[in-house]
Each structure stands twice: as structure tokens, then as C-alpha cells.
Coordinates of C-alpha atoms and ligand atoms in Angstrom, one line a residue:
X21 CA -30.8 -8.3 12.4
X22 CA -27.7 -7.1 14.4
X23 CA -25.3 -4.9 13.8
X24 CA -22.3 -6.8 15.7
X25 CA -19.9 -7.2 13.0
X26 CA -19.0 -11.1 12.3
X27 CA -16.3 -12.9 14.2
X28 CA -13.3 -13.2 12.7
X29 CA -12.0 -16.8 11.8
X30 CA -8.6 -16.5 10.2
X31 CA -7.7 -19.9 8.4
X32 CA -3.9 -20.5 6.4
X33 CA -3.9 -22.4 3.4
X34 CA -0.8 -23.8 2.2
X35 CA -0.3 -24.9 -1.2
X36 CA 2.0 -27.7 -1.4
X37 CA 1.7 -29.6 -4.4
X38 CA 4.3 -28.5 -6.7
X39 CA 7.1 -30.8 -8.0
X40 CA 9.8 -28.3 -7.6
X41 CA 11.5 -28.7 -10.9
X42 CA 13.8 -25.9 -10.6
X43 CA 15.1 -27.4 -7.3
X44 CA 15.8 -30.4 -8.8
X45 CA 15.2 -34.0 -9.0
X46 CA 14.4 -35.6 -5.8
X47 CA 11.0 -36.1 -3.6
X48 CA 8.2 -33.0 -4.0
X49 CA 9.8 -29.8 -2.8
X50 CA 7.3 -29.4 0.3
X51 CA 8.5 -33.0 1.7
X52 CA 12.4 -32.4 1.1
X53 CA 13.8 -31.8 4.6
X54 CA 15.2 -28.7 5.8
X55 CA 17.5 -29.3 9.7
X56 CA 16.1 -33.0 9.3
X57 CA 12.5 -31.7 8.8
X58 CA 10.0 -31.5 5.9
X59 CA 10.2 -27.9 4.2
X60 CA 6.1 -28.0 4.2
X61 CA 6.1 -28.9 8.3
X62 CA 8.4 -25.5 9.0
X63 CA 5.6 -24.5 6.9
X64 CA 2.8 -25.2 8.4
X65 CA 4.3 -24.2 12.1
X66 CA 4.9 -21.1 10.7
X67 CA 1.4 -20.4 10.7
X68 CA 0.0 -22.3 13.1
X69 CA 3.1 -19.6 15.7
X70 CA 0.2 -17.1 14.7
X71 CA -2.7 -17.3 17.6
X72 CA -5.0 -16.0 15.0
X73 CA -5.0 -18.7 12.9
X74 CA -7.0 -21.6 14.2
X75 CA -6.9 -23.9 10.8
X76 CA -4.9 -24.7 8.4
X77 CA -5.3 -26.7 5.1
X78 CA -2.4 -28.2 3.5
X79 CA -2.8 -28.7 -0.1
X80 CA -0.7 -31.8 -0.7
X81 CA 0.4 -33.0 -3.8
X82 CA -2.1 -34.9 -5.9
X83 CA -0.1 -38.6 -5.1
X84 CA 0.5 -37.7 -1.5
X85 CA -2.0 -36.4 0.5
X86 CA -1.5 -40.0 2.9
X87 CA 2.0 -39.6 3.4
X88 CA 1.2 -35.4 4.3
X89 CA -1.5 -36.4 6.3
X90 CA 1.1 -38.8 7.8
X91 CA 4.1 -36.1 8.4
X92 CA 1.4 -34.1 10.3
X93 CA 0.6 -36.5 12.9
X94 CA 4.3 -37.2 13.1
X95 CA 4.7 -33.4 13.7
X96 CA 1.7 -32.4 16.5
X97 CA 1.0 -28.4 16.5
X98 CA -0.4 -26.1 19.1
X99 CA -3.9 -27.7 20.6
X100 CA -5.7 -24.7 19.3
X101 CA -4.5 -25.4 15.4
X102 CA -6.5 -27.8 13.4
X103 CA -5.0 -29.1 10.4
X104 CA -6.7 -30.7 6.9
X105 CA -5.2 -31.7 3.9
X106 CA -6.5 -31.9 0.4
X107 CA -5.1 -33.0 -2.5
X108 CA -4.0 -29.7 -5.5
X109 CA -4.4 -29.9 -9.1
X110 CA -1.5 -29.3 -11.9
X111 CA -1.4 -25.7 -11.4
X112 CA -0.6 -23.0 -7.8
X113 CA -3.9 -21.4 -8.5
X114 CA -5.7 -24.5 -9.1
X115 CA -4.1 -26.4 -5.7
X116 CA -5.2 -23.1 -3.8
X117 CA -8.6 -22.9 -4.8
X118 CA -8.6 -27.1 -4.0
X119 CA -7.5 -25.3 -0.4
X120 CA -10.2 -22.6 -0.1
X121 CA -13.1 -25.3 -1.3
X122 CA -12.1 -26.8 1.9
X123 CA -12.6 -23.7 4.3
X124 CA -15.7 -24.4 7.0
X125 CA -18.5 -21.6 6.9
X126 CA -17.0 -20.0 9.9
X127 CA -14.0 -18.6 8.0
X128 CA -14.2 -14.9 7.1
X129 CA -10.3 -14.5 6.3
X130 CA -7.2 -16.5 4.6
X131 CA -4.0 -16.6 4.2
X132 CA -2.0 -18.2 1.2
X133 CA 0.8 -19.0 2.4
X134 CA 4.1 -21.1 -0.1
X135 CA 5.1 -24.2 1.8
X136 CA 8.0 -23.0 -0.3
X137 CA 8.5 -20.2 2.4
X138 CA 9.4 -22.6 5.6
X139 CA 11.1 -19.6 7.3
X140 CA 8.4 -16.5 7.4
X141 CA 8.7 -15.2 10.8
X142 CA 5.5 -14.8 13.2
X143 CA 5.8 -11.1 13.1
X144 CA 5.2 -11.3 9.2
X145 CA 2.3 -13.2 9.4
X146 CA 0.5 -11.2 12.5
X147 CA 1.4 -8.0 10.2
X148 CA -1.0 -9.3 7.5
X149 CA -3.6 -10.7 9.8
X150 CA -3.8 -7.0 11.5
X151 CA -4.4 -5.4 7.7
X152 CA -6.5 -7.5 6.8
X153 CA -9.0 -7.7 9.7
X154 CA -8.3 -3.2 9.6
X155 CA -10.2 -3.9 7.1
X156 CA -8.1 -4.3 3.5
X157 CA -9.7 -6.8 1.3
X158 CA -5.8 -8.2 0.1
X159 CA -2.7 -7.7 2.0
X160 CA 0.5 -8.9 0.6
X161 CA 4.1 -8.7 2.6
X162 CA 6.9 -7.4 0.4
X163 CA 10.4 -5.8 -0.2
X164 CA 12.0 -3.3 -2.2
X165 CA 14.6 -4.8 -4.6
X166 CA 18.1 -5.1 -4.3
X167 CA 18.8 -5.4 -8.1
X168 CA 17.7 -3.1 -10.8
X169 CA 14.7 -4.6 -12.8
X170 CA 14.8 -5.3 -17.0
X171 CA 11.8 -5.8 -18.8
X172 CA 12.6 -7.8 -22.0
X173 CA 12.0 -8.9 -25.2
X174 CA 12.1 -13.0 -23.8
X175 CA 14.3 -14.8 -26.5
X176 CA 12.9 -17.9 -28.1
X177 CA 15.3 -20.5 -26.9
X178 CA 17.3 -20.0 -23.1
X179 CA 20.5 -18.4 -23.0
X180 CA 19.8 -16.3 -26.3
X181 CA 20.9 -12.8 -25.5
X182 CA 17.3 -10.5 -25.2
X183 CA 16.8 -7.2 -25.8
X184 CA 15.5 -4.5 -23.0
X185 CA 12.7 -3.4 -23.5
X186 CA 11.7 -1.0 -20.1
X187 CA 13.9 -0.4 -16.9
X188 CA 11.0 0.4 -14.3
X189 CA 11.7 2.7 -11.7
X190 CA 13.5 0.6 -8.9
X191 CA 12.6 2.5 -5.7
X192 CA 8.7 1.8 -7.1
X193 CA 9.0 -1.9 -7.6
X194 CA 8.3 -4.6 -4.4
X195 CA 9.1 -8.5 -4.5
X196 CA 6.4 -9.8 -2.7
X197 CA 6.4 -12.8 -0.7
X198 CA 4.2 -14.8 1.5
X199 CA 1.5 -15.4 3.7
X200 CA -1.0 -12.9 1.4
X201 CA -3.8 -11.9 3.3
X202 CA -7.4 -11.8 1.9
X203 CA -11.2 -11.0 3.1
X204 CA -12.1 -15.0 2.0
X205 CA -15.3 -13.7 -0.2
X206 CA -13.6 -11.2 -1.9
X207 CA -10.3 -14.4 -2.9
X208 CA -12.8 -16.5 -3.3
X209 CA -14.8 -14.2 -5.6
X210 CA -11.2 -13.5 -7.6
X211 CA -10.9 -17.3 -8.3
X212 CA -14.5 -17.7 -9.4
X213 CA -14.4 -14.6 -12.0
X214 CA -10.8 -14.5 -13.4
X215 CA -9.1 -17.4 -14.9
X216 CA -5.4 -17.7 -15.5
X217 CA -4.6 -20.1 -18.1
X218 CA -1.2 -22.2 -19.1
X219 CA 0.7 -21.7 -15.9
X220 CA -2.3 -20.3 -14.3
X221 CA -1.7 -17.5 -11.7
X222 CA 1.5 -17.7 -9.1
X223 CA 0.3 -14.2 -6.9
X224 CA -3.0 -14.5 -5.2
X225 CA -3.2 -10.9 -4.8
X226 CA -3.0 -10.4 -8.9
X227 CA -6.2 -12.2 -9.2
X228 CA -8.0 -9.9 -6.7
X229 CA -6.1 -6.2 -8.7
X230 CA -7.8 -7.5 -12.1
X231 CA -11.3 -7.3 -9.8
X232 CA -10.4 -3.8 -9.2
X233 CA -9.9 -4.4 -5.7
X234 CA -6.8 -2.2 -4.1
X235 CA -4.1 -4.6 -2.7
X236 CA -2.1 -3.0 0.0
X237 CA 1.6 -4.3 0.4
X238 CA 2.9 -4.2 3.8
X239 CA 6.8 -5.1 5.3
X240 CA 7.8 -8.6 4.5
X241 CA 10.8 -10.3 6.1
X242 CA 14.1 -11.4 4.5
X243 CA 14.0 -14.9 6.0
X244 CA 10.0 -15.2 4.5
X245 CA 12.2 -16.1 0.7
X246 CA 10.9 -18.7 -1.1
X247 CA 13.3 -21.6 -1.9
X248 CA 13.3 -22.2 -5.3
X249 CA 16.9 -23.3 -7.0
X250 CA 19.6 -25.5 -5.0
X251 CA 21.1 -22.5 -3.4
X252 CA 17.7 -21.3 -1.7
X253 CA 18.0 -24.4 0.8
X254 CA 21.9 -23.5 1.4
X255 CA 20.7 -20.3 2.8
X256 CA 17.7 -21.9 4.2
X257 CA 20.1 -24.2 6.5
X258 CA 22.0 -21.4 6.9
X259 CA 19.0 -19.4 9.0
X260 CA 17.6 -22.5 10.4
X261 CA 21.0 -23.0 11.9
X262 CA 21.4 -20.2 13.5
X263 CA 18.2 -19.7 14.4
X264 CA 18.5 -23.3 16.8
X265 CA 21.6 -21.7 18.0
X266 CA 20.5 -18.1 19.4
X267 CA 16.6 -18.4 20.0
X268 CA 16.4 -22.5 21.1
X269 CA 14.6 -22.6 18.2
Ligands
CTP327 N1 2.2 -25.3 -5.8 C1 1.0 -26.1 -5.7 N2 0.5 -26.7 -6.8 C2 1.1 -26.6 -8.0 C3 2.3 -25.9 -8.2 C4 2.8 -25.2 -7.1 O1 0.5 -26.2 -4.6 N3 0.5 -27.3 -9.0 C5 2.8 -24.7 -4.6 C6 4.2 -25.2 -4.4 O2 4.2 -26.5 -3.7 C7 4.9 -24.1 -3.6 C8 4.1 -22.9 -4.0 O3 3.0 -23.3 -4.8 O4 4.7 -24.3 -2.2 C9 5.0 -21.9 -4.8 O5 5.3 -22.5 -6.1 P1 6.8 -22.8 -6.6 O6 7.8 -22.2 -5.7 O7 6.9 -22.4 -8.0 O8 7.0 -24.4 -6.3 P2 7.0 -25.5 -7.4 O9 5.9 -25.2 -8.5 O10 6.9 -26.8 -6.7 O11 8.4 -25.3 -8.0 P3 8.9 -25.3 -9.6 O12 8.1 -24.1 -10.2 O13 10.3 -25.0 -9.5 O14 8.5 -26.6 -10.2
MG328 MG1 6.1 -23.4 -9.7

């Protein structure tokens, strides 16, 4: 036996498999383009800008996983990145548990990461990767809020007026974003003990808190949003464009 603590092997997984119904109609939201590129290749760059993480597994839609697999070799990364894809099931937490099924024995730590977050910033991502190999089992970026929070009474048809129930405490409440960092036996123990029916879960580090597992948030980034309704990719444009114009991005 030896006490030598383990390497660390930090992998991303990105799941990628939603529809993006609240965007719109139109191709899957990972493979819509963003300054002429896919959304999910920002994506997976975005990681791979991190020199701790040496693999990443896309988690394509179902019906897709050629034409992802495809985009990737149109799109070469760093030599030191490997890249797999795999298909994801009808549900976030069932496409990222299709992603950590994939992870080689090697891997000790993971990050989830939204394809739906093309813009995180390196600095983001090596903040998580630090926490997590400090030592925190689940690290999740985040920021306080710029609007006061309503919990309500949800009406049973849209546009209904609801009534408030709580107004939590703003300066205590975080929006948390993406990549969320996790010891990989510890997620992967989360996904094998707690299951989150109907729209299963859509925070990997909730899954890990209902283990009794402390999750620690550290600074997210304002450009690491995720798009989500038409105006997202305006702003997304937006950053991407000035981005090429002051850093030769
Ligand atoms: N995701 C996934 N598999 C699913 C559903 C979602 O891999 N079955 C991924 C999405 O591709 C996205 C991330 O989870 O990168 C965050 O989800 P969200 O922003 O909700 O994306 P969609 O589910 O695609 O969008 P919508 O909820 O508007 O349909
Ligand atoms: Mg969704």
C-alpha cells in the first residue's frame, strides 16, 4: 500500500441533448450557431481552454450523435484534449449520467458543464477545478441576484395571476451556473442513490446536498449565462462580438 494520494484526472462532460423548446423551433439548441459556430463547439472549447481537463464527453442528442461526432472533427481542439460522444436520454440528469457511464477508470474528478453555456470563461472553469481538487466533494460557480426572488403559489394555467407565498432573503440567494465541479465517486454515488422523477434533476450539485454532502459555491462569471429564450443568443452575439474584436478571440 502507498500513501501517495491518486493522480488527479479531471474530465468535462457536456450534456447536449436537449431540444431547446423555450428557444424555439429550429435544429437542437447545442448545434444552432453562435458567430457562425455550433453553440455546443464554443462549448466544448470552453473546456478543453482549461489544461486540467484532458477529456471531454459530449452527450449528444439521442438522433445525433454522427453529425456531433462530425462537428468535432470539423472543429480540432488542443492535442492534449480527447473528445467522446455519447448519445443522452429524455431527461438533463439522465443525458449526464449517459456522460459519466462513459468516464475511463483514470478519472477521479468531473465537471458538468451546459452546452447551453458557450461563453464560460477559462478563469471560471480553473476556479472550480482548484476547489474541487482542495478537496470539496461539489463545487458549483454562482451569482448573487439582481432581482428580488417570489416564491409562489404556481397558478394552474400560464399567465393566471399567483399568489406569493415567501420572499427569501435576497443577499442569501445565488443563481448558479456552470461547469459544477464534483469528486466523480461521490456524483456518481448521487446519481446511483437519488432519483429525480418527471423532469428529473436540472442542478447536479442538488443531487449530491440530498446525500448530505456540503456543496460549496464559488464566483461564477456573467458571460458563463445559459441561453435559454431568443434574447439569450442576442446577448450571446453580443459578447462573442466583442470578444473577436478586443482579445483576437
Ligand atoms: N440537456 C440534455 N439532455 C436533455 C435535456 C437537456 O443533455 N434531455 C442539456 C441541454 O442540451 C443543455 C443543458 O442540458 O445543454 C441545460 O438544459 P436546458 O438549458 O434546459 O436546455 P434544453 O432542455 O435543451 O432547453 P429547453 O428546456 O428550453 O427545452
Ligand atoms: Mg431543459
Amino acid at each position: 500500500m502507498s500513501d501517495e494520494p491518486r493522480p488527479h484526472r479531471t474530465a468535462a462532460v457536456i450534456p447536449a441533448a436537449g431540444r431547446g423548446v423555450r428557444l424555439g423551433p429550429g435544429a437542437p439548441k447545442a448545434l444552432r450557431a453562435l458567430g457562425g459556430t455550433p453553440m455546443l463547439i464554443h462549448a466544448v472549447r470552453a473546456m478543453a481552454r482549461s489544461r486540467a481537463v484532458s477529456l471531454v464527453v459530449v452527450v449528444a442528442p439521442s438522433d445525433g450523435a454522427a453529425e456531433v461526432r462530425h462537428l468535432l472533427d470539423e472543429h480540432p481542439l488542443p492535442e492534449r484534449t480527447e473528445v467522446l460522444v455519447v448519445p443522452g436520454g429524455d431527461t438533463r440528469q439522465e443525458s449526464v449520467r449517459a456522460g459519466l457511464a462513459a468516464l475511463p477508470p483514470d478519472v477521479t474528478s468531473v465537471l458538468i458543464h451546459d452546452a447551453a453555456r458557450p461563453l464560460v470563461p477559462v478563469d471560471t472553469v480553473d476556479a472550480v477545478v482548484e476547489a474541487v481538487r482542495d478537496g470539496a466533494p461539489a463545487v458549483v460557480p454562482a451569482l448573487p441576484l439582481a432581482d428580488t426572488v417570489k416564491e409562489v403559489e404556481p397558478a394552474a394555467a400560464p399567465g393566471e395571476p399567483e399568489p406569493v407565498v415567501a420572499t427569501p432573503e435576497r443577499a442569501r440567494l445565488r443563481a448558479v451556473q456552470t461547469p459544477q465541479g464534483f469528486d466523480l465517486a461521490t456524483l456518481v454515488k448521487a446519481h446511483e442513490t437519488i432519483a429525480v422523477n418527471g423532469e428529473g434533476a436540472t442542478d447536479d450539485a442538488a443531487m449530491v446536498e440530498r446525500l448530505g454532502t456540503t456543496v460549496m459555491v464559488v464566483p461564477g462569471h456573467e458571460e458563463a449565462f445559459k441561453v435559454t429564450r431568443p434574447l439569450d443568443l442576442v446577448l450571446a452575439e453580443a459578447v462573442l462580438a466583442r470578444r473577436r474584436a478586443t482579445d483576437a478571440y
